[in-house]
XYZ file of N, CA, C and O in Angstrom:
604
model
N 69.227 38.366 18.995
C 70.114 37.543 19.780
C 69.730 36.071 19.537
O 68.573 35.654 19.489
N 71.004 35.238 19.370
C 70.059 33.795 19.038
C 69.987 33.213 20.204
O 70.134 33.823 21.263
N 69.732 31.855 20.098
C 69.586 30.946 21.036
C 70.412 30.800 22.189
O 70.025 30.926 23.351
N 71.874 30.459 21.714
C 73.050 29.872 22.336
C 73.431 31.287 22.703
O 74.367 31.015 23.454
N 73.357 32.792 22.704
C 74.105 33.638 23.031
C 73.019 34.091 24.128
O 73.540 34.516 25.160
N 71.283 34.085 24.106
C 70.791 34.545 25.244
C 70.649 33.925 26.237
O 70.200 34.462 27.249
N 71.158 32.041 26.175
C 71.176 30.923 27.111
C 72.508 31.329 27.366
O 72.235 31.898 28.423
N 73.379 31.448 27.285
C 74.730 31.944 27.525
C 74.362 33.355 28.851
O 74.557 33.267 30.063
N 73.951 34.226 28.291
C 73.599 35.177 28.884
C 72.913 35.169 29.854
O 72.957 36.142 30.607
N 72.005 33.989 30.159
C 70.889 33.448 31.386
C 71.687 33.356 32.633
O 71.629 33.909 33.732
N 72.737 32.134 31.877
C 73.215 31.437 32.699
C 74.358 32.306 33.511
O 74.386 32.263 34.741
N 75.154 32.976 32.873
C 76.052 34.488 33.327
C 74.875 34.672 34.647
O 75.010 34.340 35.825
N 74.174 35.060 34.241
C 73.888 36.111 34.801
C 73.260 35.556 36.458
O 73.378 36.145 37.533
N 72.503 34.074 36.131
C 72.119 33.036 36.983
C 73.730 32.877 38.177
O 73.615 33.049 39.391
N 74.726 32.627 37.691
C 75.793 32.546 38.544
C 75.898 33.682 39.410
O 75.798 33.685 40.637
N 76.152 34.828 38.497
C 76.774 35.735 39.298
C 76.276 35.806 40.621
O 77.021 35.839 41.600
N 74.165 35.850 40.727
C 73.709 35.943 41.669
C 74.019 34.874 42.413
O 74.435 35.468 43.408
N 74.137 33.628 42.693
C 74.669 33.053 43.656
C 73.520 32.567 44.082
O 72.649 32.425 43.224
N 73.209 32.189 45.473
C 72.146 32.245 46.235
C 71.434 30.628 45.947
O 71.884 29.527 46.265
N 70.423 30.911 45.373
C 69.579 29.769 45.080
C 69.715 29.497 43.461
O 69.666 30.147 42.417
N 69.954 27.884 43.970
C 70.629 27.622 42.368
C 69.428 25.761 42.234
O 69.154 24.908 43.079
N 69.109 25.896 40.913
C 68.521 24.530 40.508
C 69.502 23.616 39.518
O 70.142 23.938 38.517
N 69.344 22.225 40.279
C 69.815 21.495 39.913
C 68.890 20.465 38.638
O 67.751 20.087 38.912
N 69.401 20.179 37.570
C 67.899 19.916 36.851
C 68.618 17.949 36.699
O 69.669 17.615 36.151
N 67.989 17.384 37.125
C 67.846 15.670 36.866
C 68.289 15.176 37.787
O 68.390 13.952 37.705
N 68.906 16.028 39.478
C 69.628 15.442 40.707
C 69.207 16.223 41.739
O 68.825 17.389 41.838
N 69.409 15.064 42.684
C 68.306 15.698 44.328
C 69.737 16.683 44.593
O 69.452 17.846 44.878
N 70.778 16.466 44.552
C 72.010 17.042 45.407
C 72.467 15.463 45.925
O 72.230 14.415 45.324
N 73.211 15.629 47.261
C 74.019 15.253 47.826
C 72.857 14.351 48.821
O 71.794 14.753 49.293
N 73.257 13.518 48.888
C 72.407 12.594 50.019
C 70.294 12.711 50.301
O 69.538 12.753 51.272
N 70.189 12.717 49.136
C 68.608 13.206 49.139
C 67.484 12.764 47.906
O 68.080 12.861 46.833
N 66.747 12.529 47.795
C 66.092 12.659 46.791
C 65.721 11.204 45.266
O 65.405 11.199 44.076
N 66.037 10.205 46.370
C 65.959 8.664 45.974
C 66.730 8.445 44.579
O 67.566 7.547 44.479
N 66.475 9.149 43.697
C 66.752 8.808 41.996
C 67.892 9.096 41.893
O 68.443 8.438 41.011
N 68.749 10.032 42.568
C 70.128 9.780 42.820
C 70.972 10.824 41.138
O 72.153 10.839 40.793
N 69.885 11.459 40.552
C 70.003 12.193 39.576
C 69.865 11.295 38.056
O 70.397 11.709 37.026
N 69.058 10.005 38.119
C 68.858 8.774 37.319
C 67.215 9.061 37.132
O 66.379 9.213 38.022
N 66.984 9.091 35.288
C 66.124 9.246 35.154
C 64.957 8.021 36.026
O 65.475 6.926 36.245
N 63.528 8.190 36.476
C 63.083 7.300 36.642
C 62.389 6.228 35.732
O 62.343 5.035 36.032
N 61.818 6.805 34.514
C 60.937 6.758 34.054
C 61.055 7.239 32.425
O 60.536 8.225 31.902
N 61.679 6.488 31.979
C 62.614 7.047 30.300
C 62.190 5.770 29.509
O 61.835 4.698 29.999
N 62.281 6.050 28.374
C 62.270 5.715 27.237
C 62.811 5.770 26.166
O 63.564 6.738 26.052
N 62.705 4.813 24.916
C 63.262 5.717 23.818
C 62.231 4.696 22.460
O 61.991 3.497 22.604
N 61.900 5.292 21.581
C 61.148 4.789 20.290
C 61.314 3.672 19.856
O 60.337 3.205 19.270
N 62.603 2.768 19.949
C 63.410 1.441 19.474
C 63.058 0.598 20.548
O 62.701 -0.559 20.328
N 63.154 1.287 22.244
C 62.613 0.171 23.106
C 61.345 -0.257 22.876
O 60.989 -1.424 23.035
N 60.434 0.899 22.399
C 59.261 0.469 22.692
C 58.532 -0.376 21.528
O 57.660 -1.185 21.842
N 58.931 -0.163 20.052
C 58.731 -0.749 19.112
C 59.825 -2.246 19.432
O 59.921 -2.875 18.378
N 60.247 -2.602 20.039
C 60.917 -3.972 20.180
C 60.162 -4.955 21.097
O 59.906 -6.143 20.905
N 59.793 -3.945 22.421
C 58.469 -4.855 23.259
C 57.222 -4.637 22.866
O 56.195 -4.803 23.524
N 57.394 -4.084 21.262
C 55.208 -4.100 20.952
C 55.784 -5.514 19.830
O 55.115 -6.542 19.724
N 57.059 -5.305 19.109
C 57.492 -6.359 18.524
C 57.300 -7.781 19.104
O 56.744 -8.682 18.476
N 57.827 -7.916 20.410
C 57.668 -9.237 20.982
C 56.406 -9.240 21.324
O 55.704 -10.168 20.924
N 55.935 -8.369 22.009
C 54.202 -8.569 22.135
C 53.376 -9.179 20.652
O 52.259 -9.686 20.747
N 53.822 -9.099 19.816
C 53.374 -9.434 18.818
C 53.093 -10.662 18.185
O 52.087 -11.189 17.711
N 54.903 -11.116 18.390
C 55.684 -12.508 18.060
C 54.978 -13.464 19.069
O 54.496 -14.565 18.804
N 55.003 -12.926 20.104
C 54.185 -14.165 21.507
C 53.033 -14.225 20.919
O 52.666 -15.318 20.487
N 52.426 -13.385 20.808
C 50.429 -13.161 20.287
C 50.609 -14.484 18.669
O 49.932 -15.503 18.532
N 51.469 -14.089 17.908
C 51.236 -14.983 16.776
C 51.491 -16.585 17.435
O 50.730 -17.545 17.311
N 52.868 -16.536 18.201
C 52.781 -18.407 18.790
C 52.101 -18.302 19.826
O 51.429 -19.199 19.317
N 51.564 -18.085 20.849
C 50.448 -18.103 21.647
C 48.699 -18.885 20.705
O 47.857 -19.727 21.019
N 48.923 -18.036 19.589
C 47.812 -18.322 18.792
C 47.904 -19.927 18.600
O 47.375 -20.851 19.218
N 48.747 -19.888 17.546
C 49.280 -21.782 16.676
C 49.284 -22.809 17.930
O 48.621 -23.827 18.125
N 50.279 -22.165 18.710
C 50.550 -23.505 19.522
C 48.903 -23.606 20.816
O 48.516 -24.588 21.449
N 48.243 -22.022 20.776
C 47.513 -22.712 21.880
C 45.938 -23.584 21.277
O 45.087 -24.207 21.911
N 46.060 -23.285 19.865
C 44.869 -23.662 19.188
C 45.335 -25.302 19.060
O 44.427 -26.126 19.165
N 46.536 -25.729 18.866
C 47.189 -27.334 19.002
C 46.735 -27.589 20.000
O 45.733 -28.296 19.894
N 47.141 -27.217 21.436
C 46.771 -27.716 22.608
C 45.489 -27.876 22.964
O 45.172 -28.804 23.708
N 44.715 -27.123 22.552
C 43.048 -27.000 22.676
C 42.787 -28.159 21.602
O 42.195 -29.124 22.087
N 43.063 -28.248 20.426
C 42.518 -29.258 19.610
C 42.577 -30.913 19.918
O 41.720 -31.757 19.660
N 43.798 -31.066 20.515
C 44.055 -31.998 20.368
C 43.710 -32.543 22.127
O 43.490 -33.736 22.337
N 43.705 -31.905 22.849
C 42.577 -31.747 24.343
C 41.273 -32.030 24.332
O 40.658 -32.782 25.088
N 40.745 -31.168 23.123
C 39.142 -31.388 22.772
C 38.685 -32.387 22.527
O 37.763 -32.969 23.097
N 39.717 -32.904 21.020
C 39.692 -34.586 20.848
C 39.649 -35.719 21.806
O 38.863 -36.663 21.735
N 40.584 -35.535 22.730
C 40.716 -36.781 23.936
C 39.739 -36.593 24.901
O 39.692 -37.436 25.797
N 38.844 -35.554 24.920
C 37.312 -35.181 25.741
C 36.209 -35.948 25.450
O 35.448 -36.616 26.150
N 36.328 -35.544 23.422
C 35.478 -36.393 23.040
C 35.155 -37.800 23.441
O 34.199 -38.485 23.806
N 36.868 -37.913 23.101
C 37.042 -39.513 22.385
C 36.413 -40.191 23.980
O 35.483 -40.997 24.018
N 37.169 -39.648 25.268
C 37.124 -40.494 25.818
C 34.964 -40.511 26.802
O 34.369 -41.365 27.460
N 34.515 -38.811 26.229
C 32.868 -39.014 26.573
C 32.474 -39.908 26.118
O 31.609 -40.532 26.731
N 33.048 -40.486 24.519
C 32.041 -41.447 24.077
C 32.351 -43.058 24.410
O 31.758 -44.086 24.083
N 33.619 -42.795 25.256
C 33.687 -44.083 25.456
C 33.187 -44.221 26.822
O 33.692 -45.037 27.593
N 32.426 -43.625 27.084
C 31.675 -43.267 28.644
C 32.784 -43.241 29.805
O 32.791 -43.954 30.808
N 33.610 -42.375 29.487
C 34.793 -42.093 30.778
C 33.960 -40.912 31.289
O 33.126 -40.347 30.583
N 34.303 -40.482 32.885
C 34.053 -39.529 33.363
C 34.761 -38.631 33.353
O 34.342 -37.487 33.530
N 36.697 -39.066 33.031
C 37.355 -37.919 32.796
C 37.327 -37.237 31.560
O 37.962 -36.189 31.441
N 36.393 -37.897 30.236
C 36.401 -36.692 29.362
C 35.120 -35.568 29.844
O 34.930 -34.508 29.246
N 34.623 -35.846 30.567
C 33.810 -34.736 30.867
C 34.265 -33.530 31.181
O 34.111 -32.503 30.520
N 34.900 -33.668 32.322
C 36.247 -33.036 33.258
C 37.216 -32.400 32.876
O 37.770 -31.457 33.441
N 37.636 -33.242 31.200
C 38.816 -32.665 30.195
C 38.308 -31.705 29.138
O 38.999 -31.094 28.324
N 36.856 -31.664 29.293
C 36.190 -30.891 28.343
C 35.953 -29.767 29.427
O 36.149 -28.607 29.066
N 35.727 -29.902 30.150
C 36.106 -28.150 31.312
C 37.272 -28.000 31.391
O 37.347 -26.846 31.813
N 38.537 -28.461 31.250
C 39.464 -28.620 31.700
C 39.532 -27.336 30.396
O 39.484 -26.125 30.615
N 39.637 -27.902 29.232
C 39.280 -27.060 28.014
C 38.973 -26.015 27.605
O 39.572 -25.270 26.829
N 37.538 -25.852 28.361
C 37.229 -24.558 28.309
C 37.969 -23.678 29.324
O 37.928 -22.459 29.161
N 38.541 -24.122 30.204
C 39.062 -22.799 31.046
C 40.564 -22.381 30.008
O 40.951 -21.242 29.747
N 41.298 -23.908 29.491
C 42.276 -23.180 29.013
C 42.006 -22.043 27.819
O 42.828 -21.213 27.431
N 40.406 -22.253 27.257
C 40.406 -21.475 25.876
C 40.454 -20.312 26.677
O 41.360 -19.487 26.555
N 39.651 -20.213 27.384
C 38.827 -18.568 28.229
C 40.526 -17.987 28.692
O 40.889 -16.846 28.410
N 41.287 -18.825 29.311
C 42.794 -18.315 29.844
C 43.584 -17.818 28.547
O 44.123 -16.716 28.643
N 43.707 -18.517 27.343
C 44.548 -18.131 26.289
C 43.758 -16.924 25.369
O 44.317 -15.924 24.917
N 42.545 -17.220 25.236
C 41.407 -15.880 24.765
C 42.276 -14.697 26.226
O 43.352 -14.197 25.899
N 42.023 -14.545 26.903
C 42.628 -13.552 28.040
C 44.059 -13.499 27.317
O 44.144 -12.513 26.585
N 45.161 -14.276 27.334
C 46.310 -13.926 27.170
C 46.868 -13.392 26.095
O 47.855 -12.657 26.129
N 45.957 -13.909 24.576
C 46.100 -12.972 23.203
C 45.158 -11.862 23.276
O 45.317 -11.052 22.362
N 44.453 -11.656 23.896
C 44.187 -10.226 24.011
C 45.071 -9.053 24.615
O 45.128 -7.860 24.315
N 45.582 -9.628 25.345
C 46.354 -8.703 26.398
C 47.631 -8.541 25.549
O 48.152 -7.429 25.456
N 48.209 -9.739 24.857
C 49.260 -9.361 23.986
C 48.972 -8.467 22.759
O 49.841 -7.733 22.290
N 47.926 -8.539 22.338
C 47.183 -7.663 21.231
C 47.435 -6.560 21.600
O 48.187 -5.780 21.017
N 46.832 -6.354 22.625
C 46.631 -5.199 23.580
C 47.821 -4.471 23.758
O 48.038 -3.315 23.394
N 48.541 -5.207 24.322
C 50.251 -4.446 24.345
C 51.394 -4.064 23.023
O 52.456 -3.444 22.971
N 50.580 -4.759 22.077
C 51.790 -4.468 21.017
C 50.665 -3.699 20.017
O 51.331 -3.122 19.158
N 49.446 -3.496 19.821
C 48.680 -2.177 19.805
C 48.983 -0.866 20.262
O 49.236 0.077 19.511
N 48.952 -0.817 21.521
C 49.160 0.096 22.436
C 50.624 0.863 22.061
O 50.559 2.011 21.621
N 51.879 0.249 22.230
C 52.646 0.697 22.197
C 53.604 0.839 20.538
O 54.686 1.330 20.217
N 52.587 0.171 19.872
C 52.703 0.987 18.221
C 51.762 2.065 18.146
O 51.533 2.591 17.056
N 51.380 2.322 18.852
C 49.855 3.794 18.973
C 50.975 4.580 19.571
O 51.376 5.553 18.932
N 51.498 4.302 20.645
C 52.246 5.493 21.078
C 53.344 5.700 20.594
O 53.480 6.902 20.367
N 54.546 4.877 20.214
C 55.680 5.151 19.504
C 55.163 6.495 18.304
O 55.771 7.560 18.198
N 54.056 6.154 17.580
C 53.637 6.863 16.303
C 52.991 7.997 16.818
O 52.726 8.894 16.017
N 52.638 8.153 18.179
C 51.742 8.827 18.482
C 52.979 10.170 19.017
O 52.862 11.386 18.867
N 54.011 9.468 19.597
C 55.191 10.612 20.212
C 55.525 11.178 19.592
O 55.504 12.397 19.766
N 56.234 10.364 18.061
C 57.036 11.112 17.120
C 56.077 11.783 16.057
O 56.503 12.595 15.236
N 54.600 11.345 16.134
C 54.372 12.907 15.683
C 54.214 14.239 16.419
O 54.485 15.319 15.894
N 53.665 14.066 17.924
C 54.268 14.709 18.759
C 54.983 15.878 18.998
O 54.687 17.053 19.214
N 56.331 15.021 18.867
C 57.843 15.674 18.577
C 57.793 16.421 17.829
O 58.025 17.623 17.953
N 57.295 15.504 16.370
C 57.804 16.526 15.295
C 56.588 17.984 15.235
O 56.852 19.012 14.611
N 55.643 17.832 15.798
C 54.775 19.363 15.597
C 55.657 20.126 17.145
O 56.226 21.200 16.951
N 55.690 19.724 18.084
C 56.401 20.690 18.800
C 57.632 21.205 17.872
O 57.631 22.425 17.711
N 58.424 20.669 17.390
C 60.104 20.903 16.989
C 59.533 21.952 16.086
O 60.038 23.065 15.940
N 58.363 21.495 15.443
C 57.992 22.696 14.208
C 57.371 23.927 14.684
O 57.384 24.909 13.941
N 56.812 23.992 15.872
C 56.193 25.263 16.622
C 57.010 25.993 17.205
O 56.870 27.213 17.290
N 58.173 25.212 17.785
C 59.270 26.323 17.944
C 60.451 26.445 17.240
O 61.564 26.253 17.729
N 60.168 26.843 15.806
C 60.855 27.272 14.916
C 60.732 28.422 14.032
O 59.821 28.074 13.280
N 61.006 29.281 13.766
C 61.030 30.542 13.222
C 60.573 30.216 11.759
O 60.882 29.072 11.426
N 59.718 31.158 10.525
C 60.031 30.257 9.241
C 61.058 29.979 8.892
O 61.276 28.771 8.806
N 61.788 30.605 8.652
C 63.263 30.294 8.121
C 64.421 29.076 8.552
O 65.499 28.745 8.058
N 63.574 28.563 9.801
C 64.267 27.703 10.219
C 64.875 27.464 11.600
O 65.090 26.413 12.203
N 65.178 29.265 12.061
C 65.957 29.428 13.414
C 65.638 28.694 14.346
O 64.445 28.504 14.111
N 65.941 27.994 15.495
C 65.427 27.940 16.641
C 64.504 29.626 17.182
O 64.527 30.651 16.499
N 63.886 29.502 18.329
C 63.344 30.516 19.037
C 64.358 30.358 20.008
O 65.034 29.377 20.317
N 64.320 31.968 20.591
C 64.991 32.342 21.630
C 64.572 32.145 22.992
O 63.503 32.729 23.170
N 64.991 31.547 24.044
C 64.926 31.531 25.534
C 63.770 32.641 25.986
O 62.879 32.154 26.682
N 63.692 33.584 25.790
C 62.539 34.211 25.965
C 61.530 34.516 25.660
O 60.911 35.364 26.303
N 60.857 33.716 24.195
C 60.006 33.172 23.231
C 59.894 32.311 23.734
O 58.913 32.468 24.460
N 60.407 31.084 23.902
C 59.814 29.791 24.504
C 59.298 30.274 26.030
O 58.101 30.053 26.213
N 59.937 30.835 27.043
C 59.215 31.198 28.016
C 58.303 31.934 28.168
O 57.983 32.037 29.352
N 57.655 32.576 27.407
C 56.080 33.277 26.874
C 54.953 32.201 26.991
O 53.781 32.302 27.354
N 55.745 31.065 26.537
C 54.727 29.437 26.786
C 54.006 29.180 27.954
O 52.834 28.941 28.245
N 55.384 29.343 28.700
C 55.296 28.685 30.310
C 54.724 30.247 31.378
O 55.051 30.181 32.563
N 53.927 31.533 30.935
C 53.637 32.613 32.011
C 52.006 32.673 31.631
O 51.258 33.435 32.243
């Protein structure tokens, strides 16, 4: 029996009895917050687009925050040696922004790492499940083969 004729046959047979019936992705009628809306979805293109921008920020984050630090550092100098007290001040001022932008390209690292690990990490995933429940020849498995999984 293949696939589509013993899911056919489930479901027959699921009606006739009546009684207690599951609803699969919806609370029902007035219940159950999500309203039958996934909560919590995805798809491979979203997530490779925000490891993408995580990326793009991490590269100008880099250029432009190493400008701002350089040219900050300079006016620290310039103005310690001209015995100002605010280059002292601008030279902490400095270090907190390095320690803040060191924090913020990591975290972008971090995120567009992360979610090129998992995009690659799902779809191989996918593809060994899709291949475990497949017959050699190709068939799908039947409704009562895959539920041998789940007892």
């Amino acid at each position: 029996m293949s696939f589509d004729e013993e899911w056919a046959a489930l479901v027959a047979g699921a009606s006739q009895q009546g009684g207690v019936r599951v609803h699969v992705n919806s609370a029902g009628p007035g219940g159950g917050g999500g309203g039958g809306q996934h909560d919590l979805s995805t798809s491979q293109v979203e997530l490779g687009a925000i490891g993408h921008d995580a990326y793009v920020l991490f590269g100008r984050l880099q250029k432009d925050g190493d400008i701002a630090r350089d040219s900050s550092d300079t006016a620290a100098t310039t103005l310690k040696n001209a015995d100002f007290t605010l280059g002292e001040e601008l030279g902490l001022t400095v270090g907190v922004w390095n320690s803040q932008l060191k924090t913020l390209l990591q975290s972008c690292a971090h995120i567009s790492n992360h979610l090129d690990y998992s995009a690659k990490s799902y779809a191989r995933q996918d593809e060994e499940i899709e291949a475990r429940m497949r017959h050699r020849d190709g068939s799908a498995m039947s409704v009562s083969e895959i539920e041998r999984y789940y007892r």
